[in-house]
Amino acid sequence: AESVLRMPQLMSYAHISSSCYVEMPYVETTDEVWAATLVVSWRWHRRLPPNADSGFTPMSPEQLALLKDILCDEGAALQFVWVDFACCPQPGGKQQQLHMTEVMRSKLYYARAARMLALPSIV
């Protein structure tokens, strides 16, 4: 959560520094981690362009500001944040099938996390 609070925009998994996240497959996630996790459901502000560069983010500044406000309000209770675009690799080709297991499992993230935030579409 602290990394999200420091980000000027929420980047894709491929463009986030490894120092800003914890790599944790679902099967290795403990009940203690779930108890301190916020999952975010949201509608993309922009579509993914065919040649997305490292500066692309589908989350609007207003959506990110709202997410940060919620994290600040929660204090230390929420230590982890799961947002699909930022937490799931978005590969193409053969690599995509390898990562689809985690994507298909995402419904379990929503069920097990301590909190779920549904961010409104803000244009």
mmCIF file of C-alpha atoms in Angstrom:
data_model
loop_
_atom_site.group_PDB
_atom_site.id
_atom_site.type_symbol
_atom_site.label_atom_id
_atom_site.label_comp_id
_atom_site.label_asym_id
_atom_site.label_seq_id
_atom_site.Cartn_x
_atom_site.Cartn_y
_atom_site.Cartn_z
ATOM 1 C CA ALA A 1 0.000 0.000 0.000
ATOM 2 C CA GLU A 2 2.858 2.386 0.763
ATOM 3 C CA SER A 3 4.164 2.052 -2.796
ATOM 4 C CA VAL A 4 0.765 2.944 -4.256
ATOM 5 C CA LEU A 5 0.646 6.053 -2.083
ATOM 6 C CA ARG A 6 3.992 7.189 -3.519
ATOM 7 C CA MET A 7 3.149 6.549 -7.194
ATOM 8 C CA PRO A 8 2.252 9.537 -9.385
ATOM 9 C CA GLN A 9 0.320 7.089 -11.588
ATOM 10 C CA LEU A 10 -0.422 3.370 -11.447
ATOM 11 C CA MET A 11 1.728 1.624 -14.027
ATOM 12 C CA SER A 12 1.368 -1.813 -15.585
ATOM 13 C CA TYR A 13 3.059 -4.805 -13.970
ATOM 14 C CA ALA A 14 5.834 -4.743 -16.588
ATOM 15 C CA HIS A 15 6.708 -1.134 -15.766
ATOM 16 C CA ILE A 16 6.620 -1.182 -11.968
ATOM 17 C CA SER A 17 9.980 -1.467 -10.238
ATOM 18 C CA SER A 18 10.340 -4.746 -8.351
ATOM 19 C CA SER A 19 11.146 -2.696 -5.246
ATOM 20 C CA CYS A 20 7.533 -1.435 -5.280
ATOM 21 C CA TYR A 21 5.721 -4.764 -5.006
ATOM 22 C CA VAL A 22 5.718 -8.162 -3.356
ATOM 23 C CA GLU A 23 5.693 -11.101 -5.771
ATOM 24 C CA MET A 24 3.300 -13.571 -4.161
ATOM 25 C CA PRO A 25 1.499 -16.336 -6.068
ATOM 26 C CA TYR A 26 -2.008 -17.108 -4.853
ATOM 27 C CA VAL A 27 -1.062 -20.524 -3.442
ATOM 28 C CA GLU A 28 1.593 -18.909 -1.235
ATOM 29 C CA THR A 29 -0.627 -16.150 0.147
ATOM 30 C CA THR A 30 -1.361 -16.624 3.854
ATOM 31 C CA ASP A 31 -4.522 -15.732 5.771
ATOM 32 C CA GLU A 32 -2.558 -12.941 7.465
ATOM 33 C CA VAL A 33 -1.773 -11.371 4.095
ATOM 34 C CA TRP A 34 -5.412 -11.658 2.958
ATOM 35 C CA ALA A 35 -6.490 -9.935 6.187
ATOM 36 C CA ALA A 36 -4.362 -6.916 5.218
ATOM 37 C CA THR A 37 -5.254 -6.815 1.500
ATOM 38 C CA LEU A 38 -7.469 -4.459 -0.485
ATOM 39 C CA VAL A 39 -8.557 -5.611 -3.952
ATOM 40 C CA VAL A 40 -9.675 -2.976 -6.405
ATOM 41 C CA SER A 41 -12.429 -3.370 -8.966
ATOM 42 C CA TRP A 42 -12.537 -0.592 -11.510
ATOM 43 C CA ARG A 43 -13.290 0.395 -15.077
ATOM 44 C CA TRP A 44 -10.411 1.480 -17.256
ATOM 45 C CA HIS A 45 -10.319 5.181 -18.014
ATOM 46 C CA ARG A 46 -8.556 4.501 -21.341
ATOM 47 C CA ARG A 47 -8.165 1.473 -23.591
ATOM 48 C CA LEU A 48 -4.792 -0.237 -23.885
ATOM 49 C CA PRO A 49 -3.165 1.107 -27.058
ATOM 50 C CA PRO A 50 -1.521 -1.415 -29.419
ATOM 51 C CA ASN A 51 1.936 -0.036 -28.634
ATOM 52 C CA ALA A 52 1.615 0.880 -24.970
ATOM 53 C CA ASP A 53 4.760 2.441 -23.605
ATOM 54 C CA SER A 54 6.016 2.640 -20.051
ATOM 55 C CA GLY A 55 4.018 5.823 -19.444
ATOM 56 C CA PHE A 56 0.605 4.298 -20.164
ATOM 57 C CA THR A 57 -1.918 3.904 -17.373
ATOM 58 C CA PRO A 58 -5.615 3.140 -17.818
ATOM 59 C CA MET A 59 -6.394 4.545 -14.348
ATOM 60 C CA SER A 60 -7.440 8.188 -14.341
ATOM 61 C CA PRO A 61 -5.771 10.620 -11.933
ATOM 62 C CA GLU A 62 -9.130 10.971 -10.150
ATOM 63 C CA GLN A 63 -9.424 7.200 -9.664
ATOM 64 C CA LEU A 64 -5.891 7.001 -8.286
ATOM 65 C CA ALA A 65 -6.570 9.935 -5.951
ATOM 66 C CA LEU A 66 -9.663 8.169 -4.608
ATOM 67 C CA LEU A 67 -7.695 4.946 -4.091
ATOM 68 C CA LYS A 68 -4.994 6.864 -2.217
ATOM 69 C CA ASP A 69 -7.614 8.590 -0.038
ATOM 70 C CA ILE A 70 -9.046 5.210 0.964
ATOM 71 C CA LEU A 71 -5.580 3.836 1.753
ATOM 72 C CA CYS A 72 -4.797 6.876 3.905
ATOM 73 C CA ASP A 73 -8.105 6.504 5.757
ATOM 74 C CA GLU A 74 -7.395 2.831 6.481
ATOM 75 C CA GLY A 75 -3.924 3.472 7.866
ATOM 76 C CA ALA A 76 -1.889 0.383 8.712
ATOM 77 C CA ALA A 77 -4.875 -1.984 8.432
ATOM 78 C CA LEU A 78 -4.290 -2.403 4.696
ATOM 79 C CA GLN A 79 -0.728 -3.285 3.782
ATOM 80 C CA PHE A 80 -1.324 -4.832 0.362
ATOM 81 C CA VAL A 81 -3.253 -3.659 -2.702
ATOM 82 C CA TRP A 82 -4.213 -5.869 -5.644
ATOM 83 C CA VAL A 83 -5.174 -4.118 -8.889
ATOM 84 C CA ASP A 84 -5.384 -6.374 -11.950
ATOM 85 C CA PHE A 85 -3.524 -4.152 -14.415
ATOM 86 C CA ALA A 86 -0.687 -3.481 -11.989
ATOM 87 C CA CYS A 87 -0.513 -6.949 -10.427
ATOM 88 C CA CYS A 88 -0.968 -9.297 -13.390
ATOM 89 C CA PRO A 89 1.543 -9.554 -16.203
ATOM 90 C CA GLN A 90 -0.068 -8.593 -19.524
ATOM 91 C CA PRO A 91 1.977 -10.755 -21.919
ATOM 92 C CA GLY A 92 1.003 -11.792 -25.392
ATOM 93 C CA GLY A 93 1.579 -14.975 -27.366
ATOM 94 C CA LYS A 94 2.672 -18.173 -25.609
ATOM 95 C CA GLN A 95 3.401 -16.350 -22.337
ATOM 96 C CA GLN A 96 -0.229 -15.291 -22.043
ATOM 97 C CA GLN A 97 -1.483 -18.826 -21.342
ATOM 98 C CA LEU A 98 1.054 -19.237 -18.538
ATOM 99 C CA HIS A 99 -0.344 -16.172 -16.755
ATOM 100 C CA MET A 100 -4.039 -16.861 -17.370
ATOM 101 C CA THR A 101 -4.208 -19.159 -14.332
ATOM 102 C CA GLU A 102 -3.619 -16.196 -12.022
ATOM 103 C CA VAL A 103 -6.042 -14.036 -13.988
ATOM 104 C CA MET A 104 -8.784 -16.686 -13.828
ATOM 105 C CA ARG A 105 -8.093 -17.064 -10.123
ATOM 106 C CA SER A 106 -8.669 -13.350 -9.521
ATOM 107 C CA LYS A 107 -12.268 -13.949 -8.410
ATOM 108 C CA LEU A 108 -10.783 -15.706 -5.390
ATOM 109 C CA TYR A 109 -8.759 -12.579 -4.618
ATOM 110 C CA TYR A 110 -12.004 -10.648 -4.299
ATOM 111 C CA ALA A 111 -13.492 -13.327 -2.041
ATOM 112 C CA ARG A 112 -10.506 -13.644 0.308
ATOM 113 C CA ALA A 113 -9.284 -10.071 0.675
ATOM 114 C CA ALA A 114 -10.170 -8.078 3.779
ATOM 115 C CA ARG A 115 -11.695 -5.282 1.674
ATOM 116 C CA MET A 116 -12.833 -4.661 -1.853
ATOM 117 C CA LEU A 117 -13.009 -1.194 -3.356
ATOM 118 C CA ALA A 118 -15.146 -0.557 -6.434
ATOM 119 C CA LEU A 119 -13.754 2.599 -8.021
ATOM 120 C CA PRO A 120 -16.297 4.550 -10.061
ATOM 121 C CA SER A 121 -15.702 5.444 -13.689
ATOM 122 C CA ILE A 122 -14.452 8.997 -13.519
ATOM 123 C CA VAL A 123 -13.978 10.710 -16.847
#
